[in-house]
Amino acid sequence: MTTDRTVGRAGDLQQFLLFLGSALTAAGEAVNRVEEHLRRVAAAYGAPDARVSVLPTYLVVALEPGRPATLEPTGQLRGGLRLDQTAALFEVLRSAERGHLEPDQGSRQVQAVVDMPPRFGVAVRVLGHAVLTVGICLVLKPTWGDLVLAAVFGVLVGLLKLTGARLAGLQMILPVAAAFAVATLTFLLAGTGWADADLRAMVAPLVTFLPGAMLTMAVVEISAAEMITGSSRLVTGFLQLLLLAFGIIGATHAVGTPPANLHAETPAGALGEWAPWIGVLIVGIGSYLLHSGPPRSLGWLCLVLYAGWIGQYLGGLILGGYLSGLVGAVVLTVVAYTVERVPSGPPALVSFLPGFWLLVPGALSLIGMTEYLSRDVVRGAEDLLGAIGSMVAVALGVLCGHPLFQSLARAIDRTGDR
């Protein structure tokens, strides 16, 4: 009887680790961090020698060396978790790391998190997409005409995304369709003289398709020797950029707009230097509404976003363009993990993932790729190289930020114990 109970508990623990790891992967956590979390949970339940391997579409868990391993497919590439789901998942993780949950109860809680309905309805989430679009457009220093177009297209793309989320077969073609629709409408309006064909008005509504976080996490994973997962994320992110750029270039051929009309330099009549600072706040509000931020997390989210943005701004003034992303990422990461330690603060993954849209130049990557495909090879290559350099800088900033936070936290804890 005791042996059967022990075997049953081991099976429940193994299943719990698989469910938890799959959900953490879908939330966008780096695989090296997922493995660390799962090993800590396993140790809390009496399996300190557990073996965990996380790959792009599945993970493998064995409780002891030489014991049978179990495999679980993950949903990472079929869409991630919302912010409220991620926050609830980390509550389960914290309880599990202390051993406060029975493994079968933990599996049920993880499943409940995955099945959670959004906190906000469809209308609010579409509004959130429009608000987020306006915020990103402000960060790109637009004209007033760009802002109007970005808001309208934000509603259109928001509706497309929510519709496509219900149909798995549309996931791959949705970026192309959205980019084609937005670019076509922009060029048609530009042909009437009502607005210039500016990439800012087109890129901002497509921001939720831009794989900035994915590309950065890919570099983080490769740096942590997780080459399979990191390479897979890198290829997937690059393909998504290609799909978006293909939709825009297809629109130029469909409506006959000359590729020379696509420009990325600051346009005449652009808003002042105040625009990006207001844009950061609006990005925070839009992210909160679109991704159903957990209760009482909006202020923390905006705090982390502003910390990263100010770090990047000061880094740019002192160290130049490439290193500004590194400084911003270090500051954003340290502040995000500091907020996590506050009793009312959300998990770091909730508060700093939206920051990638500010720090990782995903918009610049798309602009550069579009110019390259439209035969403006020199300008496109310059923008792409700049985007890659900045992305690597941001990834290094995240890599440096986490151990820096741990060192600071240990120093503060030692000071408090005296």
PDB file of N, CA and C in Angstrom, residues 274-311:
ATOM      1  N   TRP A 274       8.471  65.773 -26.373  1.00  0.00           N
ATOM      2  CA  TRP A 274       7.594  65.301 -25.299  1.00  0.00           C
ATOM      3  C   TRP A 274       6.850  64.033 -25.690  1.00  0.00           C
ATOM      4  N   ALA A 275       6.692  63.779 -26.981  1.00  0.00           N
ATOM      5  CA  ALA A 275       5.823  62.692 -27.443  1.00  0.00           C
ATOM      6  C   ALA A 275       6.228  61.322 -26.896  1.00  0.00           C
ATOM      7  N   PRO A 276       7.515  60.920 -26.969  1.00  0.00           N
ATOM      8  CA  PRO A 276       7.866  59.590 -26.446  1.00  0.00           C
ATOM      9  C   PRO A 276       7.587  59.439 -24.954  1.00  0.00           C
ATOM     10  N   TRP A 277       7.727  60.530 -24.182  1.00  0.00           N
ATOM     11  CA  TRP A 277       7.517  60.437 -22.733  1.00  0.00           C
ATOM     12  C   TRP A 277       6.050  60.195 -22.413  1.00  0.00           C
ATOM     13  N   ILE A 278       5.163  60.817 -23.157  1.00  0.00           N
ATOM     14  CA  ILE A 278       3.736  60.528 -22.995  1.00  0.00           C
ATOM     15  C   ILE A 278       3.427  59.148 -23.563  1.00  0.00           C
ATOM     16  N   GLY A 279       4.118  58.784 -24.643  1.00  0.00           N
ATOM     17  CA  GLY A 279       3.889  57.488 -25.273  1.00  0.00           C
ATOM     18  C   GLY A 279       4.154  56.322 -24.347  1.00  0.00           C
ATOM     19  N   VAL A 280       5.159  56.432 -23.466  1.00  0.00           N
ATOM     20  CA  VAL A 280       5.463  55.343 -22.531  1.00  0.00           C
ATOM     21  C   VAL A 280       4.269  55.082 -21.623  1.00  0.00           C
ATOM     22  N   LEU A 281       3.656  56.142 -21.096  1.00  0.00           N
ATOM     23  CA  LEU A 281       2.477  55.984 -20.245  1.00  0.00           C
ATOM     24  C   LEU A 281       1.335  55.330 -21.005  1.00  0.00           C
ATOM     25  N   ILE A 282       1.125  55.767 -22.232  1.00  0.00           N
ATOM     26  CA  ILE A 282       0.013  55.233 -23.022  1.00  0.00           C
ATOM     27  C   ILE A 282       0.278  53.778 -23.403  1.00  0.00           C
ATOM     28  N   VAL A 283       1.541  53.429 -23.655  1.00  0.00           N
ATOM     29  CA  VAL A 283       1.879  52.022 -23.913  1.00  0.00           C
ATOM     30  C   VAL A 283       1.524  51.169 -22.701  1.00  0.00           C
ATOM     31  N   GLY A 284       1.821  51.670 -21.501  1.00  0.00           N
ATOM     32  CA  GLY A 284       1.481  50.926 -20.291  1.00  0.00           C
ATOM     33  C   GLY A 284      -0.012  50.717 -20.152  1.00  0.00           C
ATOM     34  N   ILE A 285      -0.802  51.759 -20.393  1.00  0.00           N
ATOM     35  CA  ILE A 285      -2.257  51.638 -20.289  1.00  0.00           C
ATOM     36  C   ILE A 285      -2.789  50.677 -21.347  1.00  0.00           C
ATOM     37  N   GLY A 286      -2.301  50.816 -22.579  1.00  0.00           N
ATOM     38  CA  GLY A 286      -2.757  49.936 -23.647  1.00  0.00           C
ATOM     39  C   GLY A 286      -2.406  48.482 -23.388  1.00  0.00           C
ATOM     40  N   SER A 287      -1.191  48.218 -22.893  1.00  0.00           N
ATOM     41  CA  SER A 287      -0.793  46.841 -22.573  1.00  0.00           C
ATOM     42  C   SER A 287      -1.683  46.262 -21.483  1.00  0.00           C
ATOM     43  N   TYR A 288      -1.992  47.074 -20.494  1.00  0.00           N
ATOM     44  CA  TYR A 288      -2.841  46.624 -19.375  1.00  0.00           C
ATOM     45  C   TYR A 288      -4.227  46.218 -19.872  1.00  0.00           C
ATOM     46  N   LEU A 289      -4.805  47.019 -20.763  1.00  0.00           N
ATOM     47  CA  LEU A 289      -6.156  46.727 -21.263  1.00  0.00           C
ATOM     48  C   LEU A 289      -6.144  45.572 -22.257  1.00  0.00           C
ATOM     49  N   LEU A 290      -5.185  45.574 -23.174  1.00  0.00           N
ATOM     50  CA  LEU A 290      -5.162  44.557 -24.228  1.00  0.00           C
ATOM     51  C   LEU A 290      -4.877  43.174 -23.659  1.00  0.00           C
ATOM     52  N   HIS A 291      -3.918  43.082 -22.749  1.00  0.00           N
ATOM     53  CA  HIS A 291      -3.483  41.779 -22.242  1.00  0.00           C
ATOM     54  C   HIS A 291      -4.055  41.460 -20.871  1.00  0.00           C
ATOM     55  N   SER A 292      -5.116  42.173 -20.478  1.00  0.00           N
ATOM     56  CA  SER A 292      -5.821  41.890 -19.225  1.00  0.00           C
ATOM     57  C   SER A 292      -4.845  41.845 -18.052  1.00  0.00           C
ATOM     58  N   GLY A 293      -4.216  42.996 -17.788  1.00  0.00           N
ATOM     59  CA  GLY A 293      -3.283  43.067 -16.666  1.00  0.00           C
ATOM     60  C   GLY A 293      -3.958  42.705 -15.354  1.00  0.00           C
ATOM     61  N   PRO A 294      -3.236  42.080 -14.440  1.00  0.00           N
ATOM     62  CA  PRO A 294      -3.832  41.709 -13.150  1.00  0.00           C
ATOM     63  C   PRO A 294      -4.239  42.945 -12.359  1.00  0.00           C
ATOM     64  N   PRO A 295      -5.151  42.800 -11.402  1.00  0.00           N
ATOM     65  CA  PRO A 295      -5.598  43.957 -10.608  1.00  0.00           C
ATOM     66  C   PRO A 295      -4.431  44.642  -9.908  1.00  0.00           C
ATOM     67  N   ARG A 296      -4.511  45.970  -9.811  1.00  0.00           N
ATOM     68  CA  ARG A 296      -3.534  46.799  -9.104  1.00  0.00           C
ATOM     69  C   ARG A 296      -2.121  46.678  -9.672  1.00  0.00           C
ATOM     70  N   SER A 297      -2.017  46.341 -10.943  1.00  0.00           N
ATOM     71  CA  SER A 297      -0.679  46.206 -11.541  1.00  0.00           C
ATOM     72  C   SER A 297      -0.343  47.345 -12.503  1.00  0.00           C
ATOM     73  N   LEU A 298      -1.310  48.220 -12.833  1.00  0.00           N
ATOM     74  CA  LEU A 298      -1.060  49.247 -13.837  1.00  0.00           C
ATOM     75  C   LEU A 298       0.044  50.205 -13.394  1.00  0.00           C
ATOM     76  N   GLY A 299      -0.018  50.649 -12.136  1.00  0.00           N
ATOM     77  CA  GLY A 299       1.017  51.564 -11.656  1.00  0.00           C
ATOM     78  C   GLY A 299       2.392  50.943 -11.683  1.00  0.00           C
ATOM     79  N   TRP A 300       2.497  49.679 -11.260  1.00  0.00           N
ATOM     80  CA  TRP A 300       3.791  48.987 -11.291  1.00  0.00           C
ATOM     81  C   TRP A 300       4.286  48.828 -12.723  1.00  0.00           C
ATOM     82  N   LEU A 301       3.362  48.498 -13.628  1.00  0.00           N
ATOM     83  CA  LEU A 301       3.750  48.316 -15.028  1.00  0.00           C
ATOM     84  C   LEU A 301       4.319  49.609 -15.596  1.00  0.00           C
ATOM     85  N   CYS A 302       3.651  50.729 -15.326  1.00  0.00           N
ATOM     86  CA  CYS A 302       4.139  52.016 -15.831  1.00  0.00           C
ATOM     87  C   CYS A 302       5.471  52.389 -15.179  1.00  0.00           C
ATOM     88  N   LEU A 303       5.628  52.069 -13.895  1.00  0.00           N
ATOM     89  CA  LEU A 303       6.900  52.347 -13.217  1.00  0.00           C
ATOM     90  C   LEU A 303       8.050  51.621 -13.897  1.00  0.00           C
ATOM     91  N   VAL A 304       7.860  50.342 -14.191  1.00  0.00           N
ATOM     92  CA  VAL A 304       8.924  49.561 -14.833  1.00  0.00           C
ATOM     93  C   VAL A 304       9.204  50.090 -16.238  1.00  0.00           C
ATOM     94  N   LEU A 305       8.149  50.424 -16.983  1.00  0.00           N
ATOM     95  CA  LEU A 305       8.339  50.946 -18.334  1.00  0.00           C
ATOM     96  C   LEU A 305       9.117  52.264 -18.311  1.00  0.00           C
ATOM     97  N   TYR A 306       8.745  53.157 -17.404  1.00  0.00           N
ATOM     98  CA  TYR A 306       9.461  54.438 -17.327  1.00  0.00           C
ATOM     99  C   TYR A 306      10.900  54.244 -16.863  1.00  0.00           C
ATOM    100  N   ALA A 307      11.125  53.300 -15.955  1.00  0.00           N
ATOM    101  CA  ALA A 307      12.497  53.041 -15.510  1.00  0.00           C
ATOM    102  C   ALA A 307      13.362  52.598 -16.685  1.00  0.00           C
ATOM    103  N   GLY A 308      12.846  51.659 -17.478  1.00  0.00           N
ATOM    104  CA  GLY A 308      13.597  51.202 -18.641  1.00  0.00           C
ATOM    105  C   GLY A 308      13.803  52.300 -19.656  1.00  0.00           C
ATOM    106  N   TRP A 309      12.755  53.098 -19.890  1.00  0.00           N
ATOM    107  CA  TRP A 309      12.849  54.167 -20.889  1.00  0.00           C
ATOM    108  C   TRP A 309      13.848  55.242 -20.450  1.00  0.00           C
ATOM    109  N   ILE A 310      13.796  55.634 -19.174  1.00  0.00           N
ATOM    110  CA  ILE A 310      14.733  56.637 -18.676  1.00  0.00           C
ATOM    111  C   ILE A 310      16.165  56.092 -18.729  1.00  0.00           C
ATOM    112  N   GLY A 311      16.337  54.815 -18.355  1.00  0.00           N
ATOM    113  CA  GLY A 311      17.661  54.219 -18.456  1.00  0.00           C
ATOM    114  C   GLY A 311      18.185  54.240 -19.873  1.00  0.00           C
TER     115      GLY A 311
END
